[in-house]
Amino acid sequence: NKFIKGDITSNKILRKIEKWKPNVIYHLAAQSGSEGAYDNPKKDLLTNAFGTYLLAKIAKKVKCKKFIYTSTVAVYGSNSKTINEKTPIKPDSIYGVSKYAGELFLKQLLLNSNVKTIIFRVFNTFGPGENLNNLKKGMVSIFCSYIWKNKPIKVKGSLKRFRNFTYVDDCVEILAKSMVNKKLKNFEIFNLTSEKKISVLRLINTILKVKKLNNYKIKVLKNTPGDSFGLHANNKYLKTKFPKFKFMRIHDGLKKYFQW
């Protein structure tokens, strides 16, 4: 095993990848938070859009067999209806724009090549390994970090906002299986989601229930820029290609999370 740490827009790092000539590329490198994108829009755009373009160029050059890209639910923007893969793209954040630009670069460079490309639009993922000191990314980790530090939970935006939450192991397993799944066609796009519609209030109540905490203090603040009010999708199409896969319930995922 070889681990190279570096910036995917760095020529030095890209030359190392090119020399390595990978058969499969999982492209997960990104600035991955909607709020964080507003702190440094240039970094967000360079990493998520231009970085993807550069990796796609290398994939084509080294004749990589498969390119698996993790995009985001943020490409859809707020939507009161249930999202599917044919829902119109309307990002309402800088982050959503940059990740969708990554999808478009892949289409431009790899669609008519021999590199089989699969795109997963990943919904809110949580689990062990998250940075609990980063309060600008990951709704579950942000709320849990306040409990971890024994502080009131600060909520930026309405308690009625809603999301889908996916446990990290489920996300990893789908991505791993996509490498060998022969049902997947070139340039298929999937919503990688647990499909359960959960409000912010219900999420917080579930967290408190798992931790056996009563009357915990919650402060509701104004919302952050680019924060979609509601995002909920079905995973019917994903399940046609991964028919036996079962997603973990939010309660069980949170129990594992707190054990970590």
PDB file of C-alpha atoms in Angstrom:
ATOM      1  CA  ASN A   1       0.000   0.000   0.000  1.00  0.00           C
ATOM      2  CA  LYS A   2       1.166   3.495  -0.822  1.00  0.00           C
ATOM      3  CA  PHE A   3      -0.125   6.744   0.675  1.00  0.00           C
ATOM      4  CA  ILE A   4       0.709  10.066  -0.952  1.00  0.00           C
ATOM      5  CA  LYS A   5      -0.592  13.193   0.760  1.00  0.00           C
ATOM      6  CA  GLY A   6      -1.026  16.254  -1.399  1.00  0.00           C
ATOM      7  CA  ASP A   7      -3.138  18.727  -3.315  1.00  0.00           C
ATOM      8  CA  ILE A   8      -4.929  17.353  -6.403  1.00  0.00           C
ATOM      9  CA  THR A   9      -4.222  20.633  -8.228  1.00  0.00           C
ATOM     10  CA  SER A  10      -0.458  20.213  -7.640  1.00  0.00           C
ATOM     11  CA  ASN A  11       1.578  19.193 -10.691  1.00  0.00           C
ATOM     12  CA  LYS A  12       3.956  17.263  -8.426  1.00  0.00           C
ATOM     13  CA  ILE A  13       1.115  15.126  -7.012  1.00  0.00           C
ATOM     14  CA  LEU A  14      -0.504  14.665 -10.417  1.00  0.00           C
ATOM     15  CA  ARG A  15       2.799  13.449 -11.897  1.00  0.00           C
ATOM     16  CA  LYS A  16       3.039  10.848  -9.111  1.00  0.00           C
ATOM     17  CA  ILE A  17      -0.493   9.596  -9.906  1.00  0.00           C
ATOM     18  CA  GLU A  18       0.315   9.496 -13.611  1.00  0.00           C
ATOM     19  CA  LYS A  19       3.506   7.529 -12.972  1.00  0.00           C
ATOM     20  CA  TRP A  20       1.548   5.085 -10.779  1.00  0.00           C
ATOM     21  CA  LYS A  21      -0.975   4.430 -13.616  1.00  0.00           C
ATOM     22  CA  PRO A  22      -3.986   3.362 -11.508  1.00  0.00           C
ATOM     23  CA  ASN A  23      -6.568   0.988 -13.030  1.00  0.00           C
ATOM     24  CA  VAL A  24      -9.350   2.433 -10.875  1.00  0.00           C
ATOM     25  CA  ILE A  25      -9.672   5.947  -9.489  1.00  0.00           C
ATOM     26  CA  TYR A  26     -12.008   6.758  -6.609  1.00  0.00           C
ATOM     27  CA  HIS A  27     -12.177  10.538  -6.631  1.00  0.00           C
ATOM     28  CA  LEU A  28     -13.317  11.612  -3.151  1.00  0.00           C
ATOM     29  CA  ALA A  29     -10.921  14.547  -2.669  1.00  0.00           C
ATOM     30  CA  ALA A  30     -12.918  17.729  -2.116  1.00  0.00           C
ATOM     31  CA  GLN A  31     -13.755  20.782  -0.087  1.00  0.00           C
ATOM     32  CA  SER A  32     -16.874  19.118   1.243  1.00  0.00           C
ATOM     33  CA  GLY A  33     -18.918  21.648   3.212  1.00  0.00           C
ATOM     34  CA  SER A  34     -21.460  24.192   1.968  1.00  0.00           C
ATOM     35  CA  GLU A  35     -20.624  26.749   4.664  1.00  0.00           C
ATOM     36  CA  GLY A  36     -16.860  26.281   4.277  1.00  0.00           C
ATOM     37  CA  ALA A  37     -17.089  27.168   0.578  1.00  0.00           C
ATOM     38  CA  TYR A  38     -18.029  30.748   1.479  1.00  0.00           C
ATOM     39  CA  ASP A  39     -14.871  31.173   3.566  1.00  0.00           C
ATOM     40  CA  ASN A  40     -12.684  30.441   0.535  1.00  0.00           C
ATOM     41  CA  PRO A  41     -14.661  30.197  -2.739  1.00  0.00           C
ATOM     42  CA  LYS A  42     -11.467  30.087  -4.815  1.00  0.00           C
ATOM     43  CA  LYS A  43     -10.162  27.011  -2.974  1.00  0.00           C
ATOM     44  CA  ASP A  44     -13.580  25.353  -3.264  1.00  0.00           C
ATOM     45  CA  LEU A  45     -13.750  25.916  -7.024  1.00  0.00           C
ATOM     46  CA  LEU A  46     -10.110  24.942  -7.670  1.00  0.00           C
ATOM     47  CA  THR A  47     -10.340  21.729  -5.634  1.00  0.00           C
ATOM     48  CA  ASN A  48     -13.804  20.527  -6.634  1.00  0.00           C
ATOM     49  CA  ALA A  49     -14.002  21.646 -10.249  1.00  0.00           C
ATOM     50  CA  PHE A  50     -10.476  22.167 -11.604  1.00  0.00           C
ATOM     51  CA  GLY A  51      -9.053  19.312  -9.498  1.00  0.00           C
ATOM     52  CA  THR A  52     -11.630  16.945 -10.995  1.00  0.00           C
ATOM     53  CA  TYR A  53     -10.765  18.155 -14.493  1.00  0.00           C
ATOM     54  CA  LEU A  54      -7.058  17.458 -13.893  1.00  0.00           C
ATOM     55  CA  LEU A  55      -7.720  13.953 -12.510  1.00  0.00           C
ATOM     56  CA  ALA A  56     -10.001  13.135 -15.438  1.00  0.00           C
ATOM     57  CA  LYS A  57      -7.232  14.173 -17.848  1.00  0.00           C
ATOM     58  CA  ILE A  58      -4.822  11.777 -16.139  1.00  0.00           C
ATOM     59  CA  ALA A  59      -7.411   8.960 -16.091  1.00  0.00           C
ATOM     60  CA  LYS A  60      -7.784   9.306 -19.848  1.00  0.00           C
ATOM     61  CA  LYS A  61      -4.044   9.544 -20.439  1.00  0.00           C
ATOM     62  CA  VAL A  62      -3.115   6.432 -18.408  1.00  0.00           C
ATOM     63  CA  LYS A  63      -6.130   4.500 -19.801  1.00  0.00           C
ATOM     64  CA  CYS A  64      -7.694   3.992 -16.389  1.00  0.00           C
ATOM     65  CA  LYS A  65     -10.497   1.393 -16.560  1.00  0.00           C
ATOM     66  CA  LYS A  66     -12.901   2.931 -14.035  1.00  0.00           C
ATOM     67  CA  PHE A  67     -13.409   6.396 -12.522  1.00  0.00           C
ATOM     68  CA  ILE A  68     -15.782   6.659  -9.540  1.00  0.00           C
ATOM     69  CA  TYR A  69     -16.662  10.199  -8.484  1.00  0.00           C
ATOM     70  CA  THR A  70     -18.452  11.294  -5.326  1.00  0.00           C
ATOM     71  CA  SER A  71     -20.604  14.297  -6.139  1.00  0.00           C
ATOM     72  CA  THR A  72     -23.196  15.725  -3.755  1.00  0.00           C
ATOM     73  CA  VAL A  73     -26.896  16.206  -3.021  1.00  0.00           C
ATOM     74  CA  ALA A  74     -26.079  19.962  -3.047  1.00  0.00           C
ATOM     75  CA  VAL A  75     -26.257  19.969  -6.868  1.00  0.00           C
ATOM     76  CA  TYR A  76     -30.076  19.850  -6.571  1.00  0.00           C
ATOM     77  CA  GLY A  77     -30.494  22.818  -4.212  1.00  0.00           C
ATOM     78  CA  SER A  78     -33.544  23.118  -1.945  1.00  0.00           C
ATOM     79  CA  ASN A  79     -36.468  21.010  -3.051  1.00  0.00           C
ATOM     80  CA  SER A  80     -39.811  20.439  -1.339  1.00  0.00           C
ATOM     81  CA  LYS A  81     -40.467  17.373  -3.520  1.00  0.00           C
ATOM     82  CA  THR A  82     -38.788  13.982  -3.337  1.00  0.00           C
ATOM     83  CA  ILE A  83     -35.608  14.082  -5.419  1.00  0.00           C
ATOM     84  CA  ASN A  84     -34.620  11.427  -7.943  1.00  0.00           C
ATOM     85  CA  GLU A  85     -31.745  11.285 -10.426  1.00  0.00           C
ATOM     86  CA  LYS A  86     -33.810  13.179 -13.044  1.00  0.00           C
ATOM     87  CA  THR A  87     -34.610  16.117 -10.736  1.00  0.00           C
ATOM     88  CA  PRO A  88     -33.385  19.397 -12.330  1.00  0.00           C
ATOM     89  CA  ILE A  89     -29.982  20.638 -11.205  1.00  0.00           C
ATOM     90  CA  LYS A  90     -30.381  23.927  -9.289  1.00  0.00           C
ATOM     91  CA  PRO A  91     -27.530  24.349  -6.779  1.00  0.00           C
ATOM     92  CA  ASP A  92     -28.123  27.114  -4.237  1.00  0.00           C
ATOM     93  CA  SER A  93     -24.598  27.072  -2.787  1.00  0.00           C
ATOM     94  CA  ILE A  94     -21.071  27.696  -4.102  1.00  0.00           C
ATOM     95  CA  TYR A  95     -20.246  24.138  -3.036  1.00  0.00           C
ATOM     96  CA  GLY A  96     -23.088  22.682  -5.141  1.00  0.00           C
ATOM     97  CA  VAL A  97     -21.922  24.686  -8.163  1.00  0.00           C
ATOM     98  CA  SER A  98     -18.294  23.518  -7.850  1.00  0.00           C
ATOM     99  CA  LYS A  99     -19.213  19.826  -7.427  1.00  0.00           C
ATOM    100  CA  TYR A 100     -21.573  19.935 -10.400  1.00  0.00           C
ATOM    101  CA  ALA A 101     -18.814  21.595 -12.439  1.00  0.00           C
ATOM    102  CA  GLY A 102     -16.762  18.492 -11.555  1.00  0.00           C
ATOM    103  CA  GLU A 103     -19.525  16.288 -13.029  1.00  0.00           C
ATOM    104  CA  LEU A 104     -19.569  18.362 -16.223  1.00  0.00           C
ATOM    105  CA  PHE A 105     -15.781  18.146 -16.617  1.00  0.00           C
ATOM    106  CA  LEU A 106     -15.994  14.351 -16.307  1.00  0.00           C
ATOM    107  CA  LYS A 107     -18.691  14.279 -18.978  1.00  0.00           C
ATOM    108  CA  GLN A 108     -16.635  16.472 -21.286  1.00  0.00           C
ATOM    109  CA  LEU A 109     -13.410  14.492 -20.896  1.00  0.00           C
ATOM    110  CA  LEU A 110     -14.478  10.904 -20.254  1.00  0.00           C
ATOM    111  CA  LEU A 111     -17.911  10.303 -21.806  1.00  0.00           C
ATOM    112  CA  ASN A 112     -16.537   9.182 -25.163  1.00  0.00           C
ATOM    113  CA  SER A 113     -13.422   7.518 -23.766  1.00  0.00           C
ATOM    114  CA  ASN A 114     -12.751   3.968 -22.576  1.00  0.00           C
ATOM    115  CA  VAL A 115     -12.789   5.088 -18.927  1.00  0.00           C
ATOM    116  CA  LYS A 116     -15.994   3.759 -17.366  1.00  0.00           C
ATOM    117  CA  THR A 117     -17.303   6.580 -15.186  1.00  0.00           C
ATOM    118  CA  ILE A 118     -19.810   6.304 -12.315  1.00  0.00           C
ATOM    119  CA  ILE A 119     -21.121   9.283 -10.319  1.00  0.00           C
ATOM    120  CA  PHE A 120     -22.612   9.022  -6.832  1.00  0.00           C
ATOM    121  CA  ARG A 121     -24.429  12.072  -5.485  1.00  0.00           C
ATOM    122  CA  VAL A 122     -23.784  11.488  -1.804  1.00  0.00           C
ATOM    123  CA  PHE A 123     -26.288  12.709   0.795  1.00  0.00           C
ATOM    124  CA  ASN A 124     -25.411  13.805   4.348  1.00  0.00           C
ATOM    125  CA  THR A 125     -22.985  11.181   5.621  1.00  0.00           C
ATOM    126  CA  PHE A 126     -21.933  10.755   9.246  1.00  0.00           C
ATOM    127  CA  GLY A 127     -19.836   8.384  11.331  1.00  0.00           C
ATOM    128  CA  PRO A 128     -16.484   7.632  12.958  1.00  0.00           C
ATOM    129  CA  GLY A 129     -13.504   9.627  11.751  1.00  0.00           C
ATOM    130  CA  GLU A 130     -15.200  13.011  11.467  1.00  0.00           C
ATOM    131  CA  ASN A 131     -13.546  16.136  12.821  1.00  0.00           C
ATOM    132  CA  LEU A 132     -15.706  17.071  15.815  1.00  0.00           C
ATOM    133  CA  ASN A 133     -13.986  20.457  16.049  1.00  0.00           C
ATOM    134  CA  ASN A 134     -15.163  21.508  12.580  1.00  0.00           C
ATOM    135  CA  LEU A 135     -18.469  23.294  13.183  1.00  0.00           C
ATOM    136  CA  LYS A 136     -18.959  24.168   9.505  1.00  0.00           C
ATOM    137  CA  LYS A 137     -19.454  20.696   8.083  1.00  0.00           C
ATOM    138  CA  GLY A 138     -21.735  17.754   8.816  1.00  0.00           C
ATOM    139  CA  MET A 139     -25.009  18.355  10.623  1.00  0.00           C
ATOM    140  CA  VAL A 140     -24.745  15.191  12.760  1.00  0.00           C
ATOM    141  CA  SER A 141     -21.127  15.811  13.810  1.00  0.00           C
ATOM    142  CA  ILE A 142     -21.846  19.479  14.608  1.00  0.00           C
ATOM    143  CA  PHE A 143     -24.741  18.643  16.944  1.00  0.00           C
ATOM    144  CA  CYS A 144     -22.862  15.720  18.505  1.00  0.00           C
ATOM    145  CA  SER A 145     -19.783  17.881  19.100  1.00  0.00           C
ATOM    146  CA  TYR A 146     -21.782  20.230  21.347  1.00  0.00           C
ATOM    147  CA  ILE A 147     -22.849  17.246  23.477  1.00  0.00           C
ATOM    148  CA  TRP A 148     -19.275  15.924  23.452  1.00  0.00           C
ATOM    149  CA  LYS A 149     -18.139  19.311  24.828  1.00  0.00           C
ATOM    150  CA  ASN A 150     -21.132  19.509  27.206  1.00  0.00           C
ATOM    151  CA  LYS A 151     -22.378  22.746  25.616  1.00  0.00           C
ATOM    152  CA  PRO A 152     -25.850  23.811  24.396  1.00  0.00           C
ATOM    153  CA  ILE A 153     -26.634  22.627  20.850  1.00  0.00           C
ATOM    154  CA  LYS A 154     -26.510  25.600  18.461  1.00  0.00           C
ATOM    155  CA  VAL A 155     -28.707  25.162  15.397  1.00  0.00           C
ATOM    156  CA  LYS A 156     -28.124  27.501  12.444  1.00  0.00           C
ATOM    157  CA  GLY A 157     -31.529  27.656  10.777  1.00  0.00           C
ATOM    158  CA  SER A 158     -35.001  26.229  11.223  1.00  0.00           C
ATOM    159  CA  LEU A 159     -35.644  23.035  13.188  1.00  0.00           C
ATOM    160  CA  LYS A 160     -38.092  22.128  10.399  1.00  0.00           C
ATOM    161  CA  ARG A 161     -35.322  21.750   7.798  1.00  0.00           C
ATOM    162  CA  PHE A 162     -34.990  18.185   6.572  1.00  0.00           C
ATOM    163  CA  ARG A 163     -32.321  15.868   5.169  1.00  0.00           C
ATOM    164  CA  ASN A 164     -31.416  12.229   4.493  1.00  0.00           C
ATOM    165  CA  PHE A 165     -28.603  10.857   6.674  1.00  0.00           C
ATOM    166  CA  THR A 166     -26.387   7.930   5.655  1.00  0.00           C
ATOM    167  CA  TYR A 167     -24.016   6.065   7.962  1.00  0.00           C
ATOM    168  CA  VAL A 168     -20.448   6.161   6.619  1.00  0.00           C
ATOM    169  CA  ASP A 169     -20.046   2.348   6.492  1.00  0.00           C
ATOM    170  CA  ASP A 170     -23.057   2.106   4.158  1.00  0.00           C
ATOM    171  CA  CYS A 171     -21.575   4.763   1.905  1.00  0.00           C
ATOM    172  CA  VAL A 172     -18.192   3.008   1.819  1.00  0.00           C
ATOM    173  CA  GLU A 173     -19.762  -0.387   1.103  1.00  0.00           C
ATOM    174  CA  ILE A 174     -21.757   0.904  -1.884  1.00  0.00           C
ATOM    175  CA  LEU A 175     -18.653   2.633  -3.267  1.00  0.00           C
ATOM    176  CA  ALA A 176     -16.531  -0.514  -2.799  1.00  0.00           C
ATOM    177  CA  LYS A 177     -19.145  -2.741  -4.453  1.00  0.00           C
ATOM    178  CA  SER A 178     -19.396  -0.374  -7.411  1.00  0.00           C
ATOM    179  CA  MET A 179     -15.916  -1.436  -8.503  1.00  0.00           C
ATOM    180  CA  VAL A 180     -17.072  -5.004  -9.207  1.00  0.00           C
ATOM    181  CA  ASN A 181     -20.801  -4.516  -9.875  1.00  0.00           C
ATOM    182  CA  LYS A 182     -21.343  -5.585 -13.492  1.00  0.00           C
ATOM    183  CA  LYS A 183     -24.829  -4.047 -13.621  1.00  0.00           C
ATOM    184  CA  LEU A 184     -23.401  -0.528 -13.670  1.00  0.00           C
ATOM    185  CA  LYS A 185     -23.278   1.176 -17.063  1.00  0.00           C
ATOM    186  CA  ASN A 186     -21.004   3.962 -18.207  1.00  0.00           C
ATOM    187  CA  PHE A 187     -21.907   7.400 -16.882  1.00  0.00           C
ATOM    188  CA  GLU A 188     -24.658   6.255 -14.570  1.00  0.00           C
ATOM    189  CA  ILE A 189     -25.568   8.695 -11.819  1.00  0.00           C
ATOM    190  CA  PHE A 190     -26.941   7.531  -8.461  1.00  0.00           C
ATOM    191  CA  ASN A 191     -28.309   9.229  -5.378  1.00  0.00           C
ATOM    192  CA  LEU A 192     -26.407   7.560  -2.540  1.00  0.00           C
ATOM    193  CA  THR A 193     -28.924   7.985   0.271  1.00  0.00           C
ATOM    194  CA  SER A 194     -30.641   6.048   3.039  1.00  0.00           C
ATOM    195  CA  GLU A 195     -33.967   7.461   1.734  1.00  0.00           C
ATOM    196  CA  LYS A 196     -35.313   8.376   5.207  1.00  0.00           C
ATOM    197  CA  LYS A 197     -36.636  11.952   5.494  1.00  0.00           C
ATOM    198  CA  ILE A 198     -35.535  13.338   8.875  1.00  0.00           C
ATOM    199  CA  SER A 199     -36.105  16.857  10.205  1.00  0.00           C
ATOM    200  CA  VAL A 200     -33.426  18.695  12.188  1.00  0.00           C
ATOM    201  CA  LEU A 201     -35.661  18.500  15.267  1.00  0.00           C
ATOM    202  CA  ARG A 202     -36.096  14.740  14.880  1.00  0.00           C
ATOM    203  CA  LEU A 203     -32.354  14.296  14.385  1.00  0.00           C
ATOM    204  CA  ILE A 204     -31.568  16.223  17.589  1.00  0.00           C
ATOM    205  CA  ASN A 205     -34.248  14.306  19.533  1.00  0.00           C
ATOM    206  CA  THR A 206     -32.796  10.991  18.291  1.00  0.00           C
ATOM    207  CA  ILE A 207     -29.276  12.066  19.303  1.00  0.00           C
ATOM    208  CA  LEU A 208     -30.533  12.997  22.790  1.00  0.00           C
ATOM    209  CA  LYS A 209     -32.497   9.745  23.064  1.00  0.00           C
ATOM    210  CA  VAL A 210     -29.424   7.655  22.165  1.00  0.00           C
ATOM    211  CA  LYS A 211     -27.386   9.572  24.766  1.00  0.00           C
ATOM    212  CA  LYS A 212     -30.242   9.345  27.331  1.00  0.00           C
ATOM    213  CA  LEU A 213     -30.259  13.122  27.825  1.00  0.00           C
ATOM    214  CA  ASN A 214     -33.362  15.050  28.918  1.00  0.00           C
ATOM    215  CA  ASN A 215     -34.091  18.797  28.786  1.00  0.00           C
ATOM    216  CA  TYR A 216     -30.861  19.535  26.894  1.00  0.00           C
ATOM    217  CA  LYS A 217     -30.505  23.190  25.923  1.00  0.00           C
ATOM    218  CA  ILE A 218     -30.935  24.045  22.227  1.00  0.00           C
ATOM    219  CA  LYS A 219     -30.247  27.505  20.745  1.00  0.00           C
ATOM    220  CA  VAL A 220     -31.750  28.323  17.331  1.00  0.00           C
ATOM    221  CA  LEU A 221     -29.692  30.888  15.376  1.00  0.00           C
ATOM    222  CA  LYS A 222     -30.056  32.414  11.883  1.00  0.00           C
ATOM    223  CA  ASN A 223     -29.273  30.160   8.943  1.00  0.00           C
ATOM    224  CA  THR A 224     -25.962  30.060   7.069  1.00  0.00           C
ATOM    225  CA  PRO A 225     -25.507  31.147   3.409  1.00  0.00           C
ATOM    226  CA  GLY A 226     -26.180  28.439   0.832  1.00  0.00           C
ATOM    227  CA  ASP A 227     -27.919  26.162   3.336  1.00  0.00           C
ATOM    228  CA  SER A 228     -30.734  24.320   1.574  1.00  0.00           C
ATOM    229  CA  PHE A 229     -33.996  24.141   3.552  1.00  0.00           C
ATOM    230  CA  GLY A 230     -35.023  20.684   2.456  1.00  0.00           C
ATOM    231  CA  LEU A 231     -33.322  17.760   0.683  1.00  0.00           C
ATOM    232  CA  HIS A 232     -34.897  14.326   0.518  1.00  0.00           C
ATOM    233  CA  ALA A 233     -34.523  11.640  -2.147  1.00  0.00           C
ATOM    234  CA  ASN A 234     -35.602   8.122  -2.942  1.00  0.00           C
ATOM    235  CA  ASN A 235     -32.962   5.503  -3.729  1.00  0.00           C
ATOM    236  CA  LYS A 236     -35.104   3.349  -6.040  1.00  0.00           C
ATOM    237  CA  TYR A 237     -32.639   3.549  -8.904  1.00  0.00           C
ATOM    238  CA  LEU A 238     -29.665   2.701  -6.660  1.00  0.00           C
ATOM    239  CA  LYS A 239     -31.566  -0.355  -5.393  1.00  0.00           C
ATOM    240  CA  THR A 240     -32.089  -1.667  -8.942  1.00  0.00           C
ATOM    241  CA  LYS A 241     -28.289  -2.094  -9.093  1.00  0.00           C
ATOM    242  CA  PHE A 242     -27.720  -2.999  -5.419  1.00  0.00           C
ATOM    243  CA  PRO A 243     -30.990  -4.884  -4.718  1.00  0.00           C
ATOM    244  CA  LYS A 244     -30.015  -6.650  -1.488  1.00  0.00           C
ATOM    245  CA  PHE A 245     -28.398  -3.663   0.181  1.00  0.00           C
ATOM    246  CA  LYS A 246     -29.938  -2.442   3.463  1.00  0.00           C
ATOM    247  CA  PHE A 247     -29.112   0.936   4.965  1.00  0.00           C
ATOM    248  CA  MET A 248     -28.567   1.339   8.700  1.00  0.00           C
ATOM    249  CA  ARG A 249     -31.267   3.127  10.686  1.00  0.00           C
ATOM    250  CA  ILE A 250     -30.310   6.577  12.052  1.00  0.00           C
ATOM    251  CA  HIS A 251     -30.747   5.375  15.666  1.00  0.00           C
ATOM    252  CA  ASP A 252     -28.358   2.423  15.165  1.00  0.00           C
ATOM    253  CA  GLY A 253     -25.854   4.586  13.293  1.00  0.00           C
ATOM    254  CA  LEU A 254     -25.853   7.142  16.106  1.00  0.00           C
ATOM    255  CA  LYS A 255     -25.241   4.408  18.708  1.00  0.00           C
ATOM    256  CA  LYS A 256     -22.154   3.287  16.778  1.00  0.00           C
ATOM    257  CA  TYR A 257     -21.082   6.889  16.350  1.00  0.00           C
ATOM    258  CA  PHE A 258     -21.215   7.602  20.089  1.00  0.00           C
ATOM    259  CA  GLN A 259     -19.338   4.379  20.850  1.00  0.00           C
ATOM    260  CA  TRP A 260     -16.558   5.773  18.682  1.00  0.00           C
TER     261      TRP A 260
END
